[in-house]
Amino acid sequence: MYCIDYVNEDSILISCKNSKDCSSLPALSQILKQQLRGILDIIVAADSLLIVLEYNADIDALLSVVTQFNPSEVVSGSANVINIPVCYESKLAPDLAEVCQLSKLSADQVKDLHQQARYQVKAIGFMPGFAYLKGLPAQLQLPRKAVPASKVAAGSLAIAEDMTAVYPASSPGGWHIIGQCPMQLFNKLSAPMCPFKVGDEVRFVAITYQEFIAFKETR
């Protein structure tokens, strides 16, 4: 079910043999944290866990938990569900017209397809708080831009390939921007710093431009 590799003297990589088992990794991560001592950190990715250990951690106990864990017993539908407000107004969506042209869909169809889908956090990376959300409808799946934008505004709602994401901070980016989220999605002074964790389910809730401005003003 899982491949176990020693990365170095204090790190072990647990990776899935089958893609169908990847959704069980967050549950395995929680069990390891609850049952074992000597774990400094567990980094959950789309198809693997990187486990960072203290020097005196019980490796045999860790391997026993991993080999005895049954991915098929993970309860489906138990993921944490996060609702994220987004505004699809054209003034906040610089690439919406191009997305409509490439997908042969209207702006309303793009908005409806995007917000009706349910997404799973597969990984967090690129920058702090940037969650890769898998589950983008096939009609909206487009290659990344041939020429990335030099600056993407914080909160930008983006799509590329089979994923969607919200940029937590301003940065360069090559994804197509179809809206904007008024929430702050990363704050190093808060706990947790990011509302997402791998395995969570994310739903986007459409708001008006007026609601977007009002939300921003209350932050």
XYZ file of N, CA, C and O in Angstrom:
876
model
N 0.818 -1.208 0.000
C 0.000 0.000 0.000
C 0.853 1.261 0.000
O 0.540 2.234 -0.659
N 1.967 1.208 0.780
C 2.855 2.357 0.865
C 4.300 1.914 0.642
O 4.688 0.797 0.989
N 5.079 2.805 0.077
C 6.526 2.617 -0.036
C 7.186 3.415 1.085
O 6.773 4.548 1.366
N 8.194 2.833 1.706
C 8.882 3.472 2.825
C 10.350 3.645 2.443
O 11.037 2.670 2.140
N 10.824 4.898 2.453
C 12.207 5.188 2.074
C 12.852 6.079 3.126
O 12.213 7.016 3.642
N 14.110 5.798 3.419
C 14.872 6.647 4.331
C 15.498 7.781 3.528
O 16.306 7.549 2.634
N 15.111 9.012 3.850
C 15.637 10.176 3.147
C 17.012 10.534 3.684
O 17.953 10.796 2.945
N 17.132 10.579 4.994
C 18.406 10.804 5.683
C 18.284 10.252 7.094
O 17.340 9.506 7.393
N 19.226 10.603 7.984
C 19.237 10.002 9.311
C 18.043 10.388 10.178
O 17.752 9.733 11.185
N 17.312 11.446 9.821
C 16.180 11.855 10.659
C 14.889 12.055 9.873
O 13.939 12.656 10.376
N 14.806 11.539 8.648
C 13.603 11.723 7.842
C 13.247 10.448 7.089
O 14.119 9.759 6.556
N 11.941 10.158 7.064
C 11.422 8.995 6.346
C 10.316 9.464 5.411
O 9.472 10.281 5.786
N 10.311 8.946 4.191
C 9.295 9.293 3.205
C 8.344 8.114 3.020
O 8.771 7.009 2.698
N 7.054 8.377 3.245
C 6.013 7.381 3.021
C 5.264 7.795 1.758
O 4.666 8.872 1.710
N 5.289 6.971 0.733
C 4.605 7.314 -0.517
C 3.636 6.197 -0.913
O 3.808 5.041 -0.523
N 2.621 6.570 -1.670
C 1.567 5.629 -2.047
C 1.976 4.790 -3.252
O 2.508 5.312 -4.223
N 1.673 3.515 -3.187
C 1.889 2.650 -4.340
C 0.773 2.836 -5.367
O 1.004 2.695 -6.566
N -0.420 3.131 -4.878
C -1.579 3.309 -5.752
C -2.189 4.681 -5.526
O -2.321 5.138 -4.385
N -2.585 5.340 -6.610
C -3.129 6.681 -6.494
C -4.408 6.716 -5.668
O -4.712 7.728 -5.028
N -5.151 5.609 -5.630
C -6.407 5.577 -4.883
C -6.191 5.683 -3.380
O -7.115 6.024 -2.628
N -4.964 5.416 -2.930
C -4.665 5.485 -1.500
C -4.225 6.873 -1.047
O -4.066 7.115 0.158
N -4.023 7.798 -2.000
C -3.484 9.115 -1.635
C -4.400 9.886 -0.688
O -3.927 10.630 0.177
N -5.707 9.699 -0.841
C -6.643 10.441 0.008
C -6.575 10.007 1.466
O -7.097 10.690 2.348
N -5.922 8.870 1.737
C -5.816 8.379 3.114
C -4.630 8.981 3.867
O -4.517 8.792 5.089
N -3.756 9.704 3.180
C -2.535 10.203 3.821
C -2.793 11.159 4.981
O -2.112 11.064 6.014
N -3.748 12.101 4.893
C -4.007 12.952 6.059
C -4.423 12.156 7.296
O -4.010 12.481 8.418
N -5.232 11.105 7.094
C -5.642 10.269 8.227
C -4.454 9.523 8.813
O -4.302 9.426 10.042
N -3.583 9.000 7.957
C -2.376 8.324 8.440
C -1.491 9.294 9.204
O -0.936 8.947 10.259
N -1.379 10.523 8.717
C -0.592 11.544 9.405
C -1.114 11.783 10.821
O -0.337 11.851 11.789
N -2.428 11.890 10.975
C -3.017 12.127 12.291
C -2.782 10.955 13.238
O -2.493 11.146 14.423
N -2.888 9.744 12.726
C -2.655 8.561 13.558
C -1.212 8.510 14.037
O -0.933 8.208 15.206
N -0.274 8.811 13.147
C 1.138 8.811 13.537
C 1.402 9.846 14.635
O 2.121 9.578 15.604
N 0.808 11.032 14.493
C 1.003 12.074 15.508
C 0.401 11.677 16.848
O 0.951 11.988 17.904
N -0.736 10.991 16.804
C -1.429 10.624 18.041
C -0.770 9.453 18.761
O -0.747 9.408 19.999
N -0.222 8.513 18.011
C 0.243 7.260 18.615
C 1.739 7.201 18.898
O 2.170 6.368 19.690
N 2.510 8.074 18.274
C 3.957 7.954 18.393
C 4.599 9.187 18.997
O 4.143 10.310 18.774
N 5.648 8.964 19.733
C 6.472 10.057 20.225
C 7.702 10.206 19.325
O 8.054 9.304 18.594
N 8.341 11.354 19.428
C 9.577 11.556 18.689
C 9.404 12.066 17.280
O 10.365 12.083 16.507
N 8.176 12.495 16.926
C 7.943 13.065 15.596
C 8.013 14.587 15.699
O 7.237 15.203 16.419
N 8.938 15.185 14.987
C 9.082 16.639 14.988
C 8.106 17.303 14.029
O 7.559 18.362 14.316
N 7.882 16.674 12.877
C 6.999 17.278 11.881
C 6.599 16.217 10.871
O 7.338 15.255 10.637
N 5.395 16.381 10.313
C 4.944 15.553 9.193
C 4.463 16.497 8.105
O 3.553 17.299 8.330
N 5.076 16.407 6.951
C 4.703 17.254 5.814
C 3.899 16.394 4.848
O 4.401 15.427 4.281
N 2.620 16.767 4.673
C 1.716 16.000 3.828
C 1.710 16.599 2.428
O 1.463 17.793 2.254
N 1.974 15.772 1.440
C 1.926 16.195 0.034
C 0.845 15.397 -0.683
O 0.109 14.626 -0.070
N 0.745 15.579 -1.990
C -0.340 14.946 -2.749
C -0.288 13.430 -2.680
O -1.334 12.775 -2.604
N 0.907 12.845 -2.702
C 1.000 11.388 -2.711
C 2.050 10.845 -1.746
O 2.498 9.707 -1.887
N 2.431 11.657 -0.753
C 3.466 11.201 0.173
C 3.414 11.951 1.504
O 2.804 13.016 1.606
N 4.069 11.356 2.505
C 4.292 11.999 3.795
C 5.794 12.042 4.049
O 6.478 11.027 3.913
N 6.315 13.204 4.407
C 7.700 13.304 4.839
C 7.681 13.452 6.351
O 7.132 14.418 6.883
N 8.254 12.478 7.046
C 8.224 12.451 8.499
C 9.606 12.810 9.030
O 10.594 12.146 8.719
N 9.663 13.876 9.816
C 10.924 14.335 10.409
C 10.935 13.895 11.875
O 10.000 14.188 12.626
N 12.005 13.188 12.266
C 12.046 12.521 13.562
C 13.113 13.083 14.487
O 14.135 13.608 14.033
N 12.873 12.939 15.782
C 13.915 13.189 16.762
C 14.937 12.052 16.697
O 14.647 10.959 16.202
N 16.102 12.295 17.235
C 17.184 11.307 17.113
C 16.850 9.987 17.799
O 17.335 8.920 17.409
N 15.990 10.034 18.853
C 15.689 8.823 19.618
C 14.299 8.268 19.318
O 13.737 7.506 20.100
N 13.732 8.629 18.187
C 12.397 8.148 17.825
C 12.404 6.634 17.602
O 13.410 6.055 17.180
N 11.274 5.995 17.888
C 11.138 4.552 17.728
C 10.746 4.251 16.278
O 9.571 4.274 15.916
N 11.727 3.957 15.461
C 11.493 3.716 14.038
C 10.646 2.464 13.833
O 9.746 2.438 12.985
N 10.912 1.412 14.620
C 10.162 0.165 14.459
C 8.679 0.380 14.725
O 7.823 -0.173 14.027
N 8.363 1.182 15.745
C 6.959 1.462 16.054
C 6.310 2.240 14.917
O 5.151 1.981 14.545
N 7.042 3.178 14.354
C 6.507 3.958 13.228
C 6.220 3.056 12.038
O 5.139 3.126 11.434
N 7.165 2.195 11.704
C 6.979 1.302 10.562
C 5.821 0.344 10.805
O 5.091 -0.006 9.870
N 5.632 -0.078 12.049
C 4.532 -0.968 12.379
C 3.182 -0.288 12.152
O 2.260 -0.890 11.591
N 3.073 0.968 12.568
C 1.823 1.709 12.367
C 1.527 1.855 10.875
O 0.390 1.655 10.429
N 2.552 2.192 10.103
C 2.355 2.402 8.667
C 1.944 1.109 7.969
O 1.005 1.101 7.155
N 2.604 0.008 8.273
C 2.310 -1.250 7.584
C 0.957 -1.830 7.993
O 0.324 -2.544 7.208
N 0.500 -1.511 9.208
C -0.788 -2.037 9.667
C -1.962 -1.131 9.298
O -3.126 -1.541 9.393
N -1.673 0.069 8.877
C -2.740 1.012 8.530
C -3.411 0.583 7.237
O -2.752 0.283 6.243
N -4.737 0.565 7.229
C -5.500 0.140 6.058
C -6.202 1.346 5.438
O -7.168 1.867 6.007
N -5.745 1.816 4.267
C -6.351 3.000 3.646
C -7.850 2.845 3.380
O -8.596 3.821 3.423
N -8.290 1.617 3.117
C -9.701 1.399 2.778
C -10.622 1.630 3.969
O -11.843 1.760 3.796
N -10.061 1.684 5.180
C -10.882 1.889 6.364
C -11.082 3.361 6.699
O -11.795 3.693 7.650
N -10.452 4.238 5.939
C -10.630 5.668 6.172
C -12.059 6.040 5.791
O -12.539 5.717 4.705
N -12.737 6.720 6.697
C -14.141 7.066 6.472
C -14.231 8.169 5.430
O -13.653 9.252 5.598
N -14.938 7.915 4.344
C -15.121 8.941 3.320
C -16.083 9.999 3.817
O -16.984 9.730 4.613
N -15.893 11.228 3.343
C -16.772 12.317 3.755
C -16.416 12.909 5.096
O -17.174 13.728 5.622
N -15.288 12.488 5.684
C -14.914 12.979 7.002
C -13.979 14.175 6.934
O -13.530 14.667 7.960
N -13.672 14.638 5.741
C -12.745 15.761 5.602
C -13.373 17.049 6.124
O -14.592 17.243 6.083
N -12.517 17.918 6.615
C -12.968 19.236 7.032
C -13.393 20.023 5.797
O -12.708 20.024 4.783
N -14.551 20.685 5.867
C -15.085 21.429 4.724
C -14.920 22.924 4.979
O -15.348 23.436 6.015
N -14.286 23.614 4.027
C -14.016 25.048 4.155
C -14.719 25.784 3.020
O -14.535 25.453 1.844
N -15.532 26.756 3.371
C -16.197 27.598 2.370
C -15.400 28.878 2.180
O -15.108 29.590 3.149
N -15.049 29.164 0.931
C -14.238 30.334 0.610
C -15.042 31.291 -0.268
O -15.486 30.917 -1.354
N -15.252 32.544 0.184
C -15.982 33.499 -0.644
C -15.115 34.011 -1.789
O -13.928 34.287 -1.604
N -15.702 34.105 -2.964
C -14.980 34.656 -4.123
C -15.925 35.525 -4.946
O -17.126 35.257 -5.034
N -15.347 36.556 -5.543
C -16.100 37.419 -6.456
C -15.576 37.193 -7.863
O -14.369 37.328 -8.113
N -16.481 36.842 -8.769
C -16.108 36.565 -10.156
C -16.312 37.786 -11.053
O -16.294 37.655 -12.280
N -16.498 38.944 -10.457
C -16.710 40.167 -11.229
C -15.550 40.385 -12.201
O -14.378 40.176 -11.862
N -15.862 40.801 -13.428
C -14.845 40.913 -14.476
C -13.708 41.852 -14.098
O -12.554 41.629 -14.494
N -13.987 42.906 -13.319
C -12.934 43.852 -12.921
C -11.916 43.214 -11.971
O -10.823 43.752 -11.790
N -12.275 42.067 -11.391
C -11.366 41.335 -10.509
C -10.832 40.078 -11.185
O -10.117 39.304 -10.551
N -11.174 39.897 -12.444
C -10.826 38.662 -13.156
C -10.172 38.992 -14.492
O -10.807 38.905 -15.549
N -8.899 39.377 -14.491
C -8.248 39.845 -15.732
C -8.159 38.805 -16.837
O -8.008 39.168 -18.007
N -8.277 37.514 -16.501
C -8.154 36.483 -17.533
C -9.484 35.820 -17.870
O -9.521 34.854 -18.638
N -10.587 36.313 -17.296
C -11.876 35.659 -17.502
C -12.291 35.649 -18.967
O -12.773 34.628 -19.480
N -12.091 36.751 -19.667
C -12.479 36.810 -21.078
C -11.713 35.783 -21.909
O -12.291 35.114 -22.782
N -10.419 35.649 -21.638
C -9.618 34.666 -22.385
C -10.039 33.245 -22.044
O -10.089 32.369 -22.923
N -10.346 33.005 -20.761
C -10.819 31.680 -20.361
C -12.120 31.351 -21.093
O -12.307 30.226 -21.573
N -13.019 32.326 -21.197
C -14.274 32.116 -21.927
C -14.005 31.783 -23.390
O -14.630 30.876 -23.968
N -13.066 32.492 -23.977
C -12.737 32.261 -25.388
C -12.144 30.873 -25.601
O -12.533 30.158 -26.530
N -11.222 30.482 -24.729
C -10.549 29.191 -24.886
C -11.473 28.019 -24.577
O -11.378 26.958 -25.201
N -12.345 28.205 -23.597
C -13.231 27.115 -23.192
C -14.545 27.095 -23.952
O -15.318 26.132 -23.837
N -14.812 28.192 -24.697
C -16.070 28.338 -25.428
C -17.270 28.327 -24.476
O -18.335 27.759 -24.772
N -17.088 28.973 -23.340
C -18.137 29.092 -22.332
C -18.405 30.565 -22.060
O -17.527 31.410 -22.259
N -19.597 30.875 -21.572
C -19.884 32.242 -21.149
C -19.295 32.490 -19.769
O -18.922 31.544 -19.060
N -19.230 33.752 -19.374
C -18.706 34.086 -18.053
C -19.552 33.444 -16.953
O -19.019 32.951 -15.945
N -20.861 33.436 -17.132
C -21.736 32.813 -16.133
C -21.513 31.310 -16.056
O -21.537 30.722 -14.959
N -21.267 30.681 -17.194
C -21.003 29.242 -17.192
C -19.688 28.926 -16.478
O -19.604 27.946 -15.720
N -18.676 29.745 -16.717
C -17.392 29.561 -16.019
C -17.596 29.684 -14.520
O -17.133 28.851 -13.731
N -18.287 30.730 -14.106
C -18.535 30.956 -12.677
C -19.316 29.795 -12.070
O -18.948 29.279 -11.000
N -20.377 29.368 -12.742
C -21.217 28.306 -12.195
C -20.461 26.987 -12.099
O -20.538 26.284 -11.081
N -19.726 26.638 -13.152
C -18.962 25.392 -13.124
C -17.921 25.415 -12.009
O -17.739 24.426 -11.288
N -17.252 26.555 -11.870
C -16.175 26.638 -10.879
C -16.715 26.525 -9.465
O -16.158 25.800 -8.632
N -17.804 27.213 -9.156
C -18.282 27.215 -7.773
C -19.114 25.985 -7.431
O -19.275 25.657 -6.255
N -19.625 25.282 -8.438
C -20.397 24.074 -8.153
C -19.515 22.871 -7.831
O -19.977 21.901 -7.219
N -18.258 22.928 -8.232
C -17.339 21.809 -8.003
C -16.913 21.753 -6.536
O -16.997 22.738 -5.800
N -16.458 20.598 -6.115
C -15.895 20.390 -4.785
C -14.431 20.026 -4.953
O -14.089 19.153 -5.751
N -13.581 20.680 -4.202
C -12.140 20.540 -4.383
C -11.483 19.935 -3.148
O -11.954 20.137 -2.030
N -10.391 19.237 -3.372
C -9.621 18.685 -2.258
C -8.229 19.302 -2.243
O -7.595 19.442 -3.289
N -7.791 19.693 -1.049
C -6.434 20.221 -0.891
C -5.457 19.063 -1.067
O -5.408 18.151 -0.243
N -4.679 19.111 -2.144
C -3.725 18.039 -2.426
C -2.337 18.343 -1.902
O -1.568 17.435 -1.583
N -1.984 19.612 -1.835
C -0.656 20.000 -1.343
C -0.685 21.495 -1.037
O -1.531 22.228 -1.551
N 0.242 21.919 -0.180
C 0.417 23.338 0.111
C 1.881 23.669 -0.149
O 2.783 23.079 0.450
N 2.122 24.603 -1.067
C 3.495 24.916 -1.432
C 3.557 26.118 -2.339
O 2.599 26.881 -2.414
N 4.682 26.277 -3.042
C 4.963 27.417 -3.915
C 5.213 28.665 -3.075
O 6.211 29.341 -3.220
N 4.272 28.965 -2.170
C 4.462 30.024 -1.176
C 3.616 29.641 0.029
O 2.709 28.802 -0.079
N 3.878 30.191 1.223
C 3.082 29.854 2.400
C 1.598 30.123 2.171
O 1.216 31.205 1.746
N 0.782 29.110 2.423
C -0.656 29.260 2.292
C -1.218 29.005 0.915
O -2.429 29.089 0.718
N -0.371 28.674 -0.066
C -0.859 28.401 -1.425
C -1.298 26.947 -1.489
O -0.476 26.027 -1.477
N -2.621 26.728 -1.557
C -3.167 25.374 -1.562
C -3.508 24.946 -2.980
O -4.234 25.657 -3.689
N -2.971 23.805 -3.386
C -3.297 23.224 -4.683
C -4.586 22.427 -4.531
O -4.620 21.420 -3.815
N -5.651 22.875 -5.188
C -6.979 22.299 -5.024
C -7.364 21.513 -6.266
O -7.517 22.082 -7.349
N -7.523 20.220 -6.093
C -7.834 19.345 -7.233
C -9.341 19.134 -7.327
O -10.019 19.028 -6.314
N -9.843 19.079 -8.553
C -11.256 18.850 -8.765
C -11.877 19.798 -9.763
O -13.096 19.865 -9.890
N -11.034 20.536 -10.489
C -11.540 21.492 -11.470
C -12.302 20.754 -12.575
O -11.794 19.784 -13.136
N -13.523 21.210 -12.916
C -14.281 20.549 -13.983
C -13.500 20.510 -15.295
O -12.734 21.425 -15.607
N -13.722 19.458 -16.050
C -12.974 19.251 -17.293
C -13.139 20.412 -18.268
O -12.207 20.756 -19.001
N -14.324 21.034 -18.271
C -14.570 22.133 -19.212
C -13.694 23.352 -18.936
O -13.516 24.199 -19.809
N -13.164 23.452 -17.711
C -12.353 24.611 -17.325
C -10.857 24.312 -17.320
O -10.059 25.196 -17.007
N -10.477 23.114 -17.671
C -9.071 22.739 -17.595
C -8.312 23.286 -18.803
O -8.567 22.899 -19.942
N -7.390 24.207 -18.518
C -6.585 24.866 -19.550
C -5.111 24.790 -19.172
O -4.772 24.766 -17.984
N -4.216 24.772 -20.160
C -2.784 24.834 -19.836
C -2.444 26.154 -19.152
O -3.179 27.141 -19.248
N -1.338 26.173 -18.442
C -0.867 27.425 -17.854
C -0.559 28.423 -18.974
O -0.365 28.053 -20.121
N -0.496 29.671 -18.608
C -0.200 30.713 -19.588
C 1.178 30.483 -20.215
O 2.117 30.073 -19.533
N 1.276 30.770 -21.487
C 2.575 30.664 -22.157
C 3.555 31.681 -21.597
O 4.758 31.410 -21.475
N 3.045 32.862 -21.232
C 3.872 33.911 -20.630
C 3.265 34.266 -19.272
O 2.194 34.875 -19.215
N 3.904 33.889 -18.162
C 3.349 34.183 -16.838
C 3.251 35.685 -16.592
O 4.026 36.478 -17.134
N 2.295 36.079 -15.772
C 2.169 37.475 -15.363
C 3.276 37.803 -14.360
O 3.617 36.981 -13.512
N 3.837 38.988 -14.471
C 4.927 39.382 -13.552
C 4.409 39.672 -12.156
O 5.154 39.573 -11.177
N 3.111 40.002 -12.027
C 2.545 40.276 -10.705
C 1.082 39.874 -10.684
O 0.283 40.357 -11.474
N 0.751 38.988 -9.759
C -0.622 38.560 -9.526
C -1.024 39.076 -8.152
O -0.297 38.898 -7.173
N -2.179 39.713 -8.052
C -2.610 40.311 -6.795
C -2.936 39.248 -5.749
O -3.413 38.154 -6.069
N -2.676 39.575 -4.485
C -3.062 38.689 -3.383
C -4.566 38.471 -3.423
O -5.342 39.388 -3.678
N -4.986 37.226 -3.191
C -6.399 36.885 -3.218
C -6.903 36.448 -4.571
O -8.067 36.052 -4.701
N -6.054 36.502 -5.591
C -6.492 36.130 -6.937
C -6.883 34.659 -7.006
O -6.152 33.778 -6.557
N -8.052 34.419 -7.583
C -8.559 33.063 -7.784
C -8.111 32.594 -9.160
O -8.396 33.251 -10.169
N -7.422 31.463 -9.219
C -6.772 31.049 -10.456
C -7.086 29.605 -10.811
O -7.402 28.783 -9.930
N -6.976 29.298 -12.104
C -7.134 27.924 -12.584
C -5.997 27.594 -13.542
O -5.487 28.454 -14.253
N -5.612 26.318 -13.555
C -4.616 25.810 -14.501
C -4.625 24.291 -14.442
O -4.744 23.708 -13.355
N -4.519 23.661 -15.604
C -4.554 22.203 -15.688
C -5.839 21.702 -15.014
O -6.915 22.140 -15.342
N -5.702 20.791 -14.027
C -6.897 20.257 -13.361
C -7.071 20.805 -11.953
O -7.747 20.198 -11.122
N -6.449 21.971 -11.687
C -6.482 22.517 -10.337
C -6.925 23.971 -10.312
O -6.895 24.672 -11.326
N -7.313 24.404 -9.124
C -7.593 25.810 -8.871
C -6.862 26.198 -7.591
O -6.454 25.331 -6.816
N -6.694 27.501 -7.373
C -5.961 27.965 -6.198
C -6.263 29.441 -5.976
O -6.732 30.131 -6.882
N -5.971 29.907 -4.765
C -6.054 31.329 -4.445
C -4.668 31.779 -4.006
O -4.080 31.187 -3.091
N -4.141 32.817 -4.655
C -2.825 33.332 -4.288
C -2.933 34.048 -2.929
O -3.642 35.048 -2.819
N -2.237 33.562 -1.907
C -2.331 34.203 -0.593
C -1.557 35.513 -0.493
O -1.779 36.310 0.415
N -0.651 35.740 -1.422
C 0.142 36.980 -1.440
C 0.442 37.340 -2.891
O 0.341 36.502 -3.794
N 0.800 38.581 -3.105
C 1.147 39.027 -4.449
C 2.431 38.342 -4.908
O 3.396 38.227 -4.148
N 2.444 37.897 -6.165
C 3.625 37.210 -6.694
C 3.477 37.065 -8.201
O 2.397 37.268 -8.750
N 4.553 36.690 -8.891
C 4.405 36.293 -10.294
C 3.549 35.025 -10.364
O 3.457 34.272 -9.382
N 2.924 34.790 -11.510
C 2.113 33.584 -11.630
C 1.693 33.306 -13.056
O 1.471 34.229 -13.840
N 1.549 32.022 -13.368
C 1.196 31.622 -14.719
C -0.176 31.001 -14.847
O -0.509 30.416 -15.875
N -1.006 31.110 -13.785
C -2.350 30.556 -13.843
C -3.319 31.629 -14.346
O -3.036 32.815 -14.297
N -4.499 31.210 -14.787
C -5.525 32.113 -15.304
C -6.370 32.657 -14.150
O -6.951 31.876 -13.386
N -6.468 33.967 -14.025
C -7.184 34.598 -12.918
C -8.635 34.835 -13.316
O -8.919 35.563 -14.274
N -9.572 34.236 -12.553
C -10.992 34.342 -12.898
C -11.817 34.987 -11.779
O -13.048 34.981 -11.843
N -11.168 35.534 -10.778
C -11.898 36.171 -9.689
C -10.959 36.536 -8.559
O -9.729 36.496 -8.716
N -11.543 36.902 -7.417
C -10.712 37.268 -6.277
C -11.431 36.930 -4.969
O -12.659 37.034 -4.872
N -10.634 36.522 -4.003
C -11.124 36.174 -2.669
C -10.752 37.296 -1.704
O -9.606 37.745 -1.690
N -11.704 37.759 -0.860
C -11.389 38.843 0.067
C -10.738 38.382 1.364
O -10.302 39.206 2.171
N -10.668 37.067 1.594
C -10.102 36.541 2.849
C -8.581 36.632 2.844
O -7.945 36.560 1.799
N -8.008 36.746 4.034
C -6.564 36.624 4.185
C -6.261 35.147 4.426
O -6.716 34.576 5.419
N -5.529 34.547 3.518
C -5.333 33.102 3.560
C -4.000 32.678 4.153
O -3.719 31.482 4.222
N -3.201 33.628 4.577
C -1.990 33.290 5.329
C -1.629 34.448 6.242
O -1.576 35.600 5.809
N -1.427 34.124 7.510
C -1.011 35.109 8.500
C -0.095 34.422 9.499
O -0.541 33.568 10.267
N 1.179 34.769 9.476
C 2.146 34.078 10.332
C 1.913 34.341 11.819
O 2.468 33.638 12.673
N 1.081 35.337 12.128
C 0.821 35.670 13.526
C -0.428 34.979 14.071
O -0.723 35.089 15.263
N -1.167 34.288 13.204
C -2.387 33.617 13.650
C -2.134 32.128 13.846
O -1.116 31.591 13.408
N -3.065 31.464 14.501
C -2.959 30.022 14.703
C -4.319 29.379 14.399
O -5.289 29.667 15.101
N -4.417 28.582 13.346
C -3.345 28.237 12.414
C -3.022 29.398 11.464
O -3.847 30.295 11.291
N -1.844 29.356 10.891
C -1.440 30.423 9.978
C -2.213 30.393 8.669
O -2.362 31.409 8.004
N -2.694 29.210 8.294
C -3.416 29.015 7.036
C -4.675 28.211 7.326
O -4.634 27.280 8.140
N -5.819 28.543 6.720
C -7.043 27.794 7.012
C -7.074 26.396 6.418
O -7.918 25.585 6.792
N -6.161 26.103 5.488
C -6.177 24.828 4.797
C -5.191 23.840 5.402
O -4.141 24.219 5.914
N -5.524 22.563 5.266
C -4.546 21.501 5.441
C -4.830 20.436 4.399
O -5.961 20.344 3.879
N -3.827 19.660 4.062
C -3.989 18.637 3.026
C -5.104 17.679 3.428
O -5.178 17.218 4.562
N -5.990 17.404 2.489
C -7.122 16.522 2.737
C -8.429 17.253 2.939
O -9.505 16.652 2.819
N -8.368 18.551 3.247
C -9.590 19.330 3.430
C -10.383 19.413 2.126
O -9.820 19.351 1.032
N -11.690 19.591 2.257
C -12.544 19.871 1.102
C -12.820 21.365 1.064
O -13.117 21.972 2.100
N -12.715 21.946 -0.118
C -12.930 23.381 -0.279
C -14.085 23.618 -1.242
O -14.168 22.993 -2.302
N -14.965 24.538 -0.846
C -16.071 24.953 -1.701
C -15.991 26.465 -1.876
O -15.740 27.192 -0.908
N -16.196 26.930 -3.079
C -16.186 28.369 -3.350
C -17.622 28.890 -3.391
O -18.496 28.291 -4.022
N -17.832 30.000 -2.690
C -19.155 30.619 -2.601
C -19.094 31.979 -3.280
O -18.314 32.857 -2.877
N -19.903 32.160 -4.315
C -19.883 33.409 -5.074
C -20.492 34.553 -4.262
O -21.525 34.392 -3.610
N -19.830 35.715 -4.279
C -20.343 36.922 -3.636
C -20.343 38.059 -4.653
O -19.636 37.997 -5.663
N -21.132 39.073 -4.390
C -21.191 40.225 -5.288
C -19.978 41.125 -5.062
O -19.254 40.994 -4.069
N -19.798 42.066 -5.981
C -18.689 43.012 -5.831
C -18.886 43.858 -4.577
O -17.924 44.153 -3.866
N -20.123 44.243 -4.284
C -20.398 45.029 -3.084
C -20.064 44.227 -1.814
O -19.505 44.766 -0.852
N -20.402 42.953 -1.815
C -20.070 42.102 -0.668
C -18.556 41.931 -0.549
O -18.008 41.878 0.562
N -17.895 41.837 -1.686
C -16.437 41.733 -1.696
C -15.804 42.952 -1.035
O -14.926 42.819 -0.166
N -16.234 44.159 -1.423
C -15.692 45.387 -0.857
C -15.998 45.467 0.632
O -15.121 45.831 1.450
N -17.210 45.099 1.031
C -17.592 45.146 2.437
C -16.745 44.177 3.266
O -16.318 44.505 4.384
N -16.470 43.006 2.716
C -15.647 42.015 3.403
C -14.228 42.553 3.589
O -13.642 42.421 4.670
N -13.693 43.148 2.540
C -12.337 43.708 2.610
C -12.241 44.800 3.669
O -11.248 44.920 4.376
N -13.296 45.611 3.782
C -13.282 46.730 4.716
C -13.351 46.281 6.163
O -12.934 47.018 7.062
N -13.854 45.085 6.420
C -13.965 44.582 7.788
C -12.712 43.867 8.246
O -12.613 43.494 9.424
N -11.782 43.634 7.356
C -10.549 42.902 7.728
C -9.650 43.767 8.609
O -9.577 44.960 8.467
